[in-house]
Short mmCIF file of C-alpha atoms and ligand atoms in Angstrom, two decimals:
data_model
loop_
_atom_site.label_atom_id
_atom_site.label_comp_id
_atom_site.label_asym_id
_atom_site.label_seq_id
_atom_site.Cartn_x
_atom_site.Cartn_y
_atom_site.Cartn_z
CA UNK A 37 9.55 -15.34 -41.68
CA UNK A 38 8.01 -12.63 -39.42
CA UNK A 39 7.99 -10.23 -36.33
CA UNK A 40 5.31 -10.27 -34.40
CA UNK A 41 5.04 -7.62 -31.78
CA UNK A 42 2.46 -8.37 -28.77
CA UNK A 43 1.50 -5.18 -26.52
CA UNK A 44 -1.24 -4.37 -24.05
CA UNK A 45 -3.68 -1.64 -25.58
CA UNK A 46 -4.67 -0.25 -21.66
CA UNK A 47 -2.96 -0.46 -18.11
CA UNK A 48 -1.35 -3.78 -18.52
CA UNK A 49 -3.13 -6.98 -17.08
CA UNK A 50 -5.68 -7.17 -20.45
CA UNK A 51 -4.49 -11.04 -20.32
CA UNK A 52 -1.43 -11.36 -23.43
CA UNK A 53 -0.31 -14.36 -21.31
CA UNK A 54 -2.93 -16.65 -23.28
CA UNK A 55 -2.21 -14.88 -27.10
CA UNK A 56 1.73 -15.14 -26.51
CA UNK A 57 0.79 -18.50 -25.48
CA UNK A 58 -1.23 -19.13 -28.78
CA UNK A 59 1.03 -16.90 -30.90
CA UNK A 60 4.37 -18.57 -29.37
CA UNK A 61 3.55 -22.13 -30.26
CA UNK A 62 4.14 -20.56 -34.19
CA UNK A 63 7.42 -18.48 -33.14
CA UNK A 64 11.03 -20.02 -33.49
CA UNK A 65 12.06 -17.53 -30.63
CA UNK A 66 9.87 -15.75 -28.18
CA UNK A 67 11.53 -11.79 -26.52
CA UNK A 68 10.72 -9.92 -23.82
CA UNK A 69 12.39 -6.62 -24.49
CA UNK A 70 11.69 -4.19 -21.61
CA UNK A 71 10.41 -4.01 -17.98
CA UNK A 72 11.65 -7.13 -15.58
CA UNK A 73 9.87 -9.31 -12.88
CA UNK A 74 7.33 -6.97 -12.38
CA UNK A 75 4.97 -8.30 -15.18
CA UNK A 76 2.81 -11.45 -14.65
CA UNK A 77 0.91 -13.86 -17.45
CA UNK A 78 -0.48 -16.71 -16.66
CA UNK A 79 -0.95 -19.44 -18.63
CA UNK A 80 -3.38 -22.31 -18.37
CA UNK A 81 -2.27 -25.70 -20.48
CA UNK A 82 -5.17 -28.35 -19.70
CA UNK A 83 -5.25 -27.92 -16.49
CA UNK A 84 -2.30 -26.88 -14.77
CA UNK A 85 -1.37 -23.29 -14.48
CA UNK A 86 1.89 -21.65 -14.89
CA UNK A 87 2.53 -18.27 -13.31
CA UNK A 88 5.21 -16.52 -15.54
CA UNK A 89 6.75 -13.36 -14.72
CA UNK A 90 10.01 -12.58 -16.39
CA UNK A 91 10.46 -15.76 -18.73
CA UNK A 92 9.38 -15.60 -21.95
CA UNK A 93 6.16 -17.77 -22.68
CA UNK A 94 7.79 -19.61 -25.23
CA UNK A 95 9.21 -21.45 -22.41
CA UNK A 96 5.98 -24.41 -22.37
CA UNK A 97 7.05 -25.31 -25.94
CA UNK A 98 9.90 -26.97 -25.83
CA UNK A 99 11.60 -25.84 -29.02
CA UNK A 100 10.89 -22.28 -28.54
CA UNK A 101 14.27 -20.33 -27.81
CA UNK A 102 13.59 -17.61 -25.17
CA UNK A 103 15.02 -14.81 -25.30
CA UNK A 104 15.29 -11.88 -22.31
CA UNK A 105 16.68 -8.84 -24.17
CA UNK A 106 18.89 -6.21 -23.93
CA UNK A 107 16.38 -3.46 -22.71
CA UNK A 108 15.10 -5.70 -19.71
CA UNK A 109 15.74 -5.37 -16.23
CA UNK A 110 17.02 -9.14 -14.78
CA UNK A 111 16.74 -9.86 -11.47
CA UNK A 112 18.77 -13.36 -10.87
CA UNK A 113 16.72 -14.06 -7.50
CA UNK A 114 13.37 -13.66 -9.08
CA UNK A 115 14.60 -15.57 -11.96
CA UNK A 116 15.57 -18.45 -10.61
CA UNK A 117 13.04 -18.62 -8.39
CA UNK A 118 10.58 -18.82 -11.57
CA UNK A 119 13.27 -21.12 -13.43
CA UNK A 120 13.50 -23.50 -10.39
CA UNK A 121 9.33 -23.11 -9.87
CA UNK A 122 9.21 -24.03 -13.78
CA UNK A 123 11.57 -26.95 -13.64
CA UNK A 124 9.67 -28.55 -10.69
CA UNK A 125 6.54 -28.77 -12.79
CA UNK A 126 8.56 -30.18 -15.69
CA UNK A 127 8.97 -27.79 -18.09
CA UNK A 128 12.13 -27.84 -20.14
CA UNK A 129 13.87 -24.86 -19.28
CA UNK A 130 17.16 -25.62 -21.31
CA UNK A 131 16.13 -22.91 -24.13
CA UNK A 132 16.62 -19.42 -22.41
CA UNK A 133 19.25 -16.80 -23.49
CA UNK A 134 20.13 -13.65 -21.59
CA UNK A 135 21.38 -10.31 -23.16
CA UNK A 136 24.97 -9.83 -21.23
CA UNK A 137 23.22 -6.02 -22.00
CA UNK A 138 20.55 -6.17 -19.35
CA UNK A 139 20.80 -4.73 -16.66
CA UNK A 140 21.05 -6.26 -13.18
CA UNK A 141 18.16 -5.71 -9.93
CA UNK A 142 20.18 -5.47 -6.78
CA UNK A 143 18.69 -5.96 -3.88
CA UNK A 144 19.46 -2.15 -2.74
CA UNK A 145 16.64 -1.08 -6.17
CA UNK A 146 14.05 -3.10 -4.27
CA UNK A 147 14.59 -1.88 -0.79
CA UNK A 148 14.69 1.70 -2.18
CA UNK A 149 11.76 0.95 -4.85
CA UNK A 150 9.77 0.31 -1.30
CA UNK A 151 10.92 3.45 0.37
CA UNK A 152 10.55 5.51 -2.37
CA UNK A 153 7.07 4.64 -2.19
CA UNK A 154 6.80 4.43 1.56
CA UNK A 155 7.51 8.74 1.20
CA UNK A 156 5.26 9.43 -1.24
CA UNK A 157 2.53 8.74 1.18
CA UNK A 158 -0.72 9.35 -0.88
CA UNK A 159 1.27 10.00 -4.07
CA UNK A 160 2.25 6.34 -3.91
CA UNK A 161 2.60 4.89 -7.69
CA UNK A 162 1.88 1.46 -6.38
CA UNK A 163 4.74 0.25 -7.89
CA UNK A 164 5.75 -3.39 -7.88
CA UNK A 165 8.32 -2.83 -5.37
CA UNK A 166 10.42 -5.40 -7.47
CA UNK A 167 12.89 -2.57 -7.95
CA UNK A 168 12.23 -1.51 -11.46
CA UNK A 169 12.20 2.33 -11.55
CA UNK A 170 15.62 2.33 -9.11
CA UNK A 171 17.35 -0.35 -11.45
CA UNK A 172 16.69 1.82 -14.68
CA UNK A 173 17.33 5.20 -13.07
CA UNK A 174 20.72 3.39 -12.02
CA UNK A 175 20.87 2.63 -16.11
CA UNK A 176 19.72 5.86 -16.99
CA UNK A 177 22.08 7.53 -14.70
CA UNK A 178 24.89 5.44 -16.51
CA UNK A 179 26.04 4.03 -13.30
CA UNK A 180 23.60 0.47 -13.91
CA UNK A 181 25.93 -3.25 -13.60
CA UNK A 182 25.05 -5.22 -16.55
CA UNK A 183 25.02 -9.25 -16.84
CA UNK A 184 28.54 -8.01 -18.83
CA UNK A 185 29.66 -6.73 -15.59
CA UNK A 186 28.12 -9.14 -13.18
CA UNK A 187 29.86 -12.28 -14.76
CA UNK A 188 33.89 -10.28 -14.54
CA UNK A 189 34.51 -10.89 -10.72
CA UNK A 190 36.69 -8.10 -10.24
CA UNK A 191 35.10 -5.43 -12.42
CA UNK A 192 31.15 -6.49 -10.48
CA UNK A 193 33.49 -6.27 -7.28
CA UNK A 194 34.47 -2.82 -8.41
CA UNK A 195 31.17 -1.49 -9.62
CA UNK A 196 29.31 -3.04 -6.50
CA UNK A 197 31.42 -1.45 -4.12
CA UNK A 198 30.72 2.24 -5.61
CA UNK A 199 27.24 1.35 -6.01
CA UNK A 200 26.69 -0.10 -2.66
CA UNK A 201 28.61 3.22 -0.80
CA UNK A 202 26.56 5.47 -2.79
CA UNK A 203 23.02 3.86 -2.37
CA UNK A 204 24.41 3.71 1.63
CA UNK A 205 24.01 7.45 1.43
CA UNK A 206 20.98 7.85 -0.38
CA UNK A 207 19.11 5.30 1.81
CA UNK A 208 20.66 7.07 5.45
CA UNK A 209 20.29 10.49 4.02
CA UNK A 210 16.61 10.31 2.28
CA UNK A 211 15.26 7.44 5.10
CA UNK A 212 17.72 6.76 7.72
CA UNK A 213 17.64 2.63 7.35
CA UNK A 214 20.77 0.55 7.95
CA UNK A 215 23.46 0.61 5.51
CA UNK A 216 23.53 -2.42 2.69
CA UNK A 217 25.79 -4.77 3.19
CA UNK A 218 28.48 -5.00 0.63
CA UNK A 219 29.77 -8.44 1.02
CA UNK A 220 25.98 -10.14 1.63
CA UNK A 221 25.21 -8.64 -1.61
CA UNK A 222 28.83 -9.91 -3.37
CA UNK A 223 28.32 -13.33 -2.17
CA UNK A 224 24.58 -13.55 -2.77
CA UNK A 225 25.23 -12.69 -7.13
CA UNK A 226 28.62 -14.72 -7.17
CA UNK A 227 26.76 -17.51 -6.74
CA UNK A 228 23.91 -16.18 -9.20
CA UNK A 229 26.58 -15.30 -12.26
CA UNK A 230 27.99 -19.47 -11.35
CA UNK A 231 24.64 -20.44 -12.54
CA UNK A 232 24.21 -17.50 -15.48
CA UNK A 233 27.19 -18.47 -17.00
CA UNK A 234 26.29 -20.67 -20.36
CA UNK A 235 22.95 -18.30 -20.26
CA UNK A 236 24.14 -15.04 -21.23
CA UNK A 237 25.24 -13.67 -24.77
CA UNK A 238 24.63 -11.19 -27.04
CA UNK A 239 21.29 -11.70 -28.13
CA UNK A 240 20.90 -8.10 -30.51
CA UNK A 241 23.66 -10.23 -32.90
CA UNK A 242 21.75 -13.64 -31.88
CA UNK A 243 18.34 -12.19 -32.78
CA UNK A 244 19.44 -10.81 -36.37
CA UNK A 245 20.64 -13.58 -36.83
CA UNK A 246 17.62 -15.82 -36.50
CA UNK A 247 16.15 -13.00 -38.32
CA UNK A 248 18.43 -13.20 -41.28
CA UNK A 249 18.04 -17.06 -41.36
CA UNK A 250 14.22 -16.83 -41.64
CA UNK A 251 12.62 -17.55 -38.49
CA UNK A 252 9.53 -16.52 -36.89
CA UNK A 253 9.78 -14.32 -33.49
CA UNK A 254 7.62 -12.68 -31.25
CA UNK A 255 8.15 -9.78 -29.21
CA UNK A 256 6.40 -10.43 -25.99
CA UNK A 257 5.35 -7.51 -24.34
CA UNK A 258 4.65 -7.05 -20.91
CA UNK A 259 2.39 -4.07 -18.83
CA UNK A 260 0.92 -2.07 -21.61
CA UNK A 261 0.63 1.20 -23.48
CA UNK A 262 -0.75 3.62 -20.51
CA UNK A 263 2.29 2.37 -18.27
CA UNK A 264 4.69 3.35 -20.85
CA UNK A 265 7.03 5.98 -19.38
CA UNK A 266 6.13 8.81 -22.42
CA UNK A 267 3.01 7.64 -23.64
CA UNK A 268 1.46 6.53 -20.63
CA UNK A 269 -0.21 8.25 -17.62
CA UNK A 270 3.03 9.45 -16.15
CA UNK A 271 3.80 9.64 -13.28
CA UNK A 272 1.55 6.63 -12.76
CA UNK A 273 3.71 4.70 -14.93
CA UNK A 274 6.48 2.00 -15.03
CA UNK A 275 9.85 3.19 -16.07
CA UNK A 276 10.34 1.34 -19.57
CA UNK A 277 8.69 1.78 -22.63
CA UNK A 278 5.95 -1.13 -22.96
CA UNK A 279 5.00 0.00 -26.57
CA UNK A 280 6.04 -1.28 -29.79
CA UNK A 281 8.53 1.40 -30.71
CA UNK A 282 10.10 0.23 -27.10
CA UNK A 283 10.64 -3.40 -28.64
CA UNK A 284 13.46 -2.08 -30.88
CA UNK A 285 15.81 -0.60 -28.74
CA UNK A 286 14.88 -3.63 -26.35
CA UNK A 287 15.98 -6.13 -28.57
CA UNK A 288 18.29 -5.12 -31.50
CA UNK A 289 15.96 -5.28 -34.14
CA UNK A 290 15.30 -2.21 -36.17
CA UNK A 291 11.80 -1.14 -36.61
CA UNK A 292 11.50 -1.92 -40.47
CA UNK A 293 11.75 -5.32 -39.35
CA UNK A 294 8.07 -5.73 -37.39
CA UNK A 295 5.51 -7.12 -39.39
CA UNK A 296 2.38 -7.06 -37.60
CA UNK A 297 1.24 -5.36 -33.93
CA UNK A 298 -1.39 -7.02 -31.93
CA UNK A 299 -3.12 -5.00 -29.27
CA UNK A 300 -4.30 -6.97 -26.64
CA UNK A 301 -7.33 -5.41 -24.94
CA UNK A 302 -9.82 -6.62 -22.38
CA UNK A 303 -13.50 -6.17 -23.34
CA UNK A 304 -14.00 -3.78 -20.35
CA UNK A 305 -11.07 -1.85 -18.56
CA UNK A 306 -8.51 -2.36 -15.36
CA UNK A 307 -6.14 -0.80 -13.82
CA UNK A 308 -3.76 -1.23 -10.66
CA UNK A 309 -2.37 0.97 -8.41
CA UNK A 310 -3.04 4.65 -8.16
CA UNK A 311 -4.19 8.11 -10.48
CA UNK A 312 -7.53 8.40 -12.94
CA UNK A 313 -9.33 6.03 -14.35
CA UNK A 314 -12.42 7.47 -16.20
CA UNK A 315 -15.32 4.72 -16.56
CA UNK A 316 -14.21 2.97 -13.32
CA UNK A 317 -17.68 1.59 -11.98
CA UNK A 318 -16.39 1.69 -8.02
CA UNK A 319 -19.97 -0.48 -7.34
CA UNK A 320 -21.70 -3.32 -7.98
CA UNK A 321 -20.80 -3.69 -11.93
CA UNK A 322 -16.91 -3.22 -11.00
CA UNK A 323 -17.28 -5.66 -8.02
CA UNK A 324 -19.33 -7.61 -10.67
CA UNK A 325 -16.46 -7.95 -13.59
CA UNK A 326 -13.74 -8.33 -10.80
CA UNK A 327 -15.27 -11.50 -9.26
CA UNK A 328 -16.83 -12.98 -12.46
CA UNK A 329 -12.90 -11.57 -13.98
CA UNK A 330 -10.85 -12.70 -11.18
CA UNK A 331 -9.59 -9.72 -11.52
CA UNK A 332 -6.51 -9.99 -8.76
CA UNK A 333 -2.90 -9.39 -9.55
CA UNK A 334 -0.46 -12.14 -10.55
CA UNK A 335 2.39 -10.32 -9.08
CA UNK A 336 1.24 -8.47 -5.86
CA UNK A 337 -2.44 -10.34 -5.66
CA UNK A 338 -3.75 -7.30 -5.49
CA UNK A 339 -7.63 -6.16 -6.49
CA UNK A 340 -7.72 -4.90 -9.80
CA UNK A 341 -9.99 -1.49 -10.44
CA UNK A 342 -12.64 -2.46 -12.67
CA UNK A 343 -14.83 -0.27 -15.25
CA UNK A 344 -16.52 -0.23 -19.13
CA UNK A 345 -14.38 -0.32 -21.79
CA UNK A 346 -12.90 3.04 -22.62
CA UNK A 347 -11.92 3.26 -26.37
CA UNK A 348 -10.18 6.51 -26.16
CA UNK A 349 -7.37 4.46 -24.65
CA UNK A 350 -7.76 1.95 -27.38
CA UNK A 351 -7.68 4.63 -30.00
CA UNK A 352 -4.17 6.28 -28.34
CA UNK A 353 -3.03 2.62 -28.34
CA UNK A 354 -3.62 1.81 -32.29
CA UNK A 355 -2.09 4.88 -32.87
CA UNK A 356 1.02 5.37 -31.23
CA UNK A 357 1.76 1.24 -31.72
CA UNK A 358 0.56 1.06 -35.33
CA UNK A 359 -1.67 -1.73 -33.87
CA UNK A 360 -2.38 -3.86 -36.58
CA UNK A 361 -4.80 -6.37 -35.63
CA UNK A 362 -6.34 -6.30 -32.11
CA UNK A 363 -7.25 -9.57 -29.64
CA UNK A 364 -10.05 -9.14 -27.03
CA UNK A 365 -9.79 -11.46 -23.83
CA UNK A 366 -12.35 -11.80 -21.63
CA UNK A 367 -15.63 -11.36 -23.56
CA UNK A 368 -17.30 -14.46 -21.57
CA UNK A 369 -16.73 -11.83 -18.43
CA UNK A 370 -19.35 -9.40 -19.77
CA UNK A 371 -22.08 -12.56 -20.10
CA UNK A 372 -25.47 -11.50 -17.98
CA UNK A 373 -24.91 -8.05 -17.87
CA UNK A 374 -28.72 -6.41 -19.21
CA UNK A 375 -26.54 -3.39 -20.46
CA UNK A 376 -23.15 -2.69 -21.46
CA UNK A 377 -21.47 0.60 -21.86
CA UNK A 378 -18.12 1.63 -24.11
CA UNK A 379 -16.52 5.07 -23.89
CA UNK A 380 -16.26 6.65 -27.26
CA UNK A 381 -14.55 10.22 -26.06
CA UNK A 382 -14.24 12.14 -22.97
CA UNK A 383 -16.16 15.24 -22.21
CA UNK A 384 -13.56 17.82 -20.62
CA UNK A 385 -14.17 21.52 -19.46
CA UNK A 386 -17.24 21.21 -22.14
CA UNK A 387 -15.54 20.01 -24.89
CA UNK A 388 -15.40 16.63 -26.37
CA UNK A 389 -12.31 15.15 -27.85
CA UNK A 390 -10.82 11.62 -28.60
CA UNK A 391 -7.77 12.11 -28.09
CA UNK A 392 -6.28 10.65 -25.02
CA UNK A 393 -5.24 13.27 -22.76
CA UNK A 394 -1.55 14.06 -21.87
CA UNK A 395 -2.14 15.96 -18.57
CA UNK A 396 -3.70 13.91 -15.22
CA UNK A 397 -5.32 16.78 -14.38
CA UNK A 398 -7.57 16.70 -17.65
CA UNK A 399 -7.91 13.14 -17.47
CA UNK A 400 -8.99 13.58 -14.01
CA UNK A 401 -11.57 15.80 -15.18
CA UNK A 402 -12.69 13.94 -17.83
CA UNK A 403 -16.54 12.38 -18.13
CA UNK A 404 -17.29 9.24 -20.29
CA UNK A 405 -19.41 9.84 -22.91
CA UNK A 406 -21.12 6.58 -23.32
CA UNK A 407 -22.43 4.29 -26.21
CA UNK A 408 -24.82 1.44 -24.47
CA UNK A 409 -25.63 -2.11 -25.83
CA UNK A 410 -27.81 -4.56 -24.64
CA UNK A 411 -26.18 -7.51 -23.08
CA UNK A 412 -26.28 -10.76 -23.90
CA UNK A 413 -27.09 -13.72 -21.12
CA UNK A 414 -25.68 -16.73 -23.06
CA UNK A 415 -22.70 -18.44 -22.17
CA UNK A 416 -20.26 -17.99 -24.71
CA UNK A 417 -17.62 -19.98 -23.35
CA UNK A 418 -18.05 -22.65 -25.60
CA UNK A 419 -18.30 -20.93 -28.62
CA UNK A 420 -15.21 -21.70 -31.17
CA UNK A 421 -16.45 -19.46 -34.49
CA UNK A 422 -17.51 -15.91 -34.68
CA UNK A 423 -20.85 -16.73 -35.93
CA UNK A 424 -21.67 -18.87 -32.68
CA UNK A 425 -21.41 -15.68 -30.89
CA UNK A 426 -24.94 -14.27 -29.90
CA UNK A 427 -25.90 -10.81 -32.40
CA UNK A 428 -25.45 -8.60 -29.38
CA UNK A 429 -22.03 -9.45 -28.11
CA UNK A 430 -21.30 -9.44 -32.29
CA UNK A 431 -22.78 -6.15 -32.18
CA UNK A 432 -20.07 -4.52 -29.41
CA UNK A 433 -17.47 -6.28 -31.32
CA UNK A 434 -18.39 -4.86 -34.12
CA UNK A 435 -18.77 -1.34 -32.59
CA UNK A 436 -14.85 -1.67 -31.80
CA UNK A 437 -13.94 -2.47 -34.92
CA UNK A 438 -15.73 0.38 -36.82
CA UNK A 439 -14.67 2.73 -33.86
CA UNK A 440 -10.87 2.02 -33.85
CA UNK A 441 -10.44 0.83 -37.63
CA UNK A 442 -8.47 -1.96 -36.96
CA UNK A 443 -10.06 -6.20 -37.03
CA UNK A 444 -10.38 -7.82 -34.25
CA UNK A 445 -8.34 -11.42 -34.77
CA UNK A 446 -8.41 -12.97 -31.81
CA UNK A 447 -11.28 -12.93 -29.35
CA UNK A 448 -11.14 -14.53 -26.08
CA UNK A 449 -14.17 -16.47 -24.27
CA UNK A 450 -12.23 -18.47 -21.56
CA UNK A 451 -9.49 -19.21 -19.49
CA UNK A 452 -8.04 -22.23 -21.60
CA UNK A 453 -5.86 -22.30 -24.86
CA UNK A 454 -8.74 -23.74 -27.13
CA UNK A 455 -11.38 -20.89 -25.46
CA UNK A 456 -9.98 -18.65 -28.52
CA UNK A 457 -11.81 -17.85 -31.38
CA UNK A 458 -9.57 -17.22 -34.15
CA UNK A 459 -10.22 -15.12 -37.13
CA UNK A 460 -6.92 -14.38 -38.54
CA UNK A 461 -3.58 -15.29 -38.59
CA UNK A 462 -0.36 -13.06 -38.22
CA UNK A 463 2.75 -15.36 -38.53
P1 IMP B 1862 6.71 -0.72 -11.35
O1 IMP B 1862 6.74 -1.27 -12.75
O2 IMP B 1862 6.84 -1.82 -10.31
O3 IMP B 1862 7.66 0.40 -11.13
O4 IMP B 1862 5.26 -0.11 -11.11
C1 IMP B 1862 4.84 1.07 -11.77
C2 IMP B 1862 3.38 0.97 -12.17
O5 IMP B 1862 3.23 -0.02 -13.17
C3 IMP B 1862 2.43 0.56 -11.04
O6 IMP B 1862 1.18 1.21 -11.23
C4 IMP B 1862 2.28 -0.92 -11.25
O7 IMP B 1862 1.07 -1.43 -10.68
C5 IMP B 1862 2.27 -0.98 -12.76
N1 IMP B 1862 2.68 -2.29 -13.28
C6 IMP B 1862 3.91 -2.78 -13.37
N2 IMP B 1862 3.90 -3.99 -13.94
C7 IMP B 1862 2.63 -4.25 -14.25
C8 IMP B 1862 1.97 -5.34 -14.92
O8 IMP B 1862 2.57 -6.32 -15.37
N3 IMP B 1862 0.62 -5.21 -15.05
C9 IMP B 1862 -0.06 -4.14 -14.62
N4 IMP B 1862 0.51 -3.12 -14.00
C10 IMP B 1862 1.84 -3.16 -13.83
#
């Protein structure tokens, strides 16, 4: 018996889809416990692809219970869309459960998630626009509809109305737009809580129990640590905590509970959407890793901002998840390059320092100080041991380890599920 927590060490994007994959097919239950449709994994099985975005990845095993929890946000549209999408290609999508705790995305969070970000003009987060931030303000605020809610017909009718007059004035007074339409919205989620019914439960009592009866689960995390609304680079941020600590108010299960942390990091750096991003190479070697990366969004298809990989963010990442083992994806990406760079600390106004800065405005400011490698120009996408690996790409591994003081299990040289060499196990 174990929890296994599974978080993105950098901006989200660093490719968990294939470890949750790996990881899942040894879990009895597989959570997501924060965020909503915003994230995206996919996962490669032979050769078809599945695009997942708010399932759990347990979902391609077919006696994997998945489980969205209490501290996500659900859309039913998106869902089902994704459930129906799933179904087509014949997965078996019997084994998903629901917290009635979530809370529901309304159509009014997305419109407003867009013209929210419409107004910021060059401040723009470049934000999903799936409606995340308004649906967890709207929990924050304690005015949020949970599943709870949305399955009573006369208390959803009841909280809808309010919800829908009040957004009504936001949206005319902030953006003059036409009003939402009450009943569109009414009919559109009556039909959606029809089809939720035999999903939704209480999964915090569900999950201890499984806990209590020995079974293995994994906490499937989505975005990662530097989109985490404290510990990330707020304001250019999502709006739920995707770090470990998150995972237990997300799900129910106190923190005493989590065995083991894996970081998932990519061997060089990403990011999407706006604010600083320190050893982005805006050139050739970016264009290089985003083409040889295919390094576009899942969600929005959007080109990802490419650079060396910066181990101050890795370092804030160990630390503030209690990473216990780390997984690099995407080694087989850095292949060819003569030289290779990784950021060891940032110099700011003069002085050098590690830690990861809390203010934009000094991370702005910030240059890379630099430790450079010599490439390697094998492939490595065959290779299954660590030993097979060629001394210099051995070499930057083994620069991360000593740097962040945590192993490397899992390291990544290809799309597919056996493209994984593994060094350690964590269930
Ligand atoms: P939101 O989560 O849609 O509100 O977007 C807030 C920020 O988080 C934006 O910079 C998004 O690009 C980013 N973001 C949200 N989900 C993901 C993800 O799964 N991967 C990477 N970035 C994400």
């Amino acid at each position: 018996m174990a929890v296994v927590v599974i978080v993105g060490a950098q901006w989200g994007d660093e490719g968990k889809g294939k470890f949750i994959d790996y990881l899942a097919k040894q879990a009895d239950v597989v959570v997501r416990g924060q965020g909503g449709n915003n994230a995206g994994h996919t996962v490669v099985v032979d050769t078809k692809k599945y695009a997942l975005h708010l399932i759990p990845s347990g979902i391609l095993y077919d006696d994997t219970v998945n489980v969205l929890g209490n501290g996500i946000v659900f859309d039913p549209s998106g869902f089902f869309e994704e459930y129906d999408a799933l179904k087509a290609q014949g997965v078996a999508v019997e084994n998903i459960k629901i917290s009635s705790r979530a809370h529901v995305v309304l159509p009014y969070h997305r419109e407003l998630d867009g013209l929210a970000e419409a107004a910021r003009g060059d401040a723009k987060i470049g934000t999903t626009k799936k409606g995340i931030g308004p649906c967890y303000m709207d929990k924050v605020a304690r005015t949020g509809i949970r599943l709870l809610d949305l399955l009573k017909e006369d208390r959803f009718a009841e909280k809808l109305r309010a919800q829908v007059d009040q957004k009504n004035q936001i949206a005319q007074a902030l953006y003059g737009v036409k009003p939402f339409d009450y009943q569109a919205i009414y009919d559109e989620y009556s039909g959606y809580a029809a089809r939720l019914k035999g999903l939704v439960c209480d999964t915090v009592a569900y999950l201890n129990d499984e806990l209590e009866a020995g079974k293995n689960i994994l906490l499937e995390g989505a975005q990662g640590t530097l989109l985490d609304i404290d510990l990330g680079t707020y304001p250019y941020v999502t709006s739920s905590h995707p770090t470990a600590g998150g995972f237990t108010v997300g799900t129910g299960l106190a923190p005493n509970r989590i065995d083991n942390v894996l970081g998932i990091t990519k061997a060089y750096t990403t990011r999407v959407g706006a604010g600083p991003f320190v050893t982005e190479q805006d050139n050739a070697i970016g264009d290089r890793i985003r083409q040889q990366g295919n390094e576009f969004g899942v969600t929005t298809g959007r080109p990802r901002r490419c650079g060396w990989l910066d181990l101050v963010i890795v370092r804030h990442a160990v630390r503030v998840n209690g990473l216990t083992a780390i997984a690099l994806s995407l080694l087989d990406v850095l292949s060819g390059f003569d030289e290779l760079k990784i950021c060891r600390a940032y110099l700011i106004d003069g002085i050098e320092c590690v830690d990861f800065p809390a203010d934009l405005a000094d991370l702005a400011a910030a240059q890379p100080i630099y430790q450079t490698f010599a490439g390697w120009s094998e492939d490595i996408s065959g290779c299954t041991s660590y030993d097979q690996l060629p001394e210099n790409a051995r070499r930057y591994l083994a620069y991360i380890e000593s740097y962040l003081g945590v192993p490397i299990a899992f390291i990544s040289v290809g799309a597919k599920r056996s493209q994984t060499i593994i060094r350690q196990a964590l269930f």
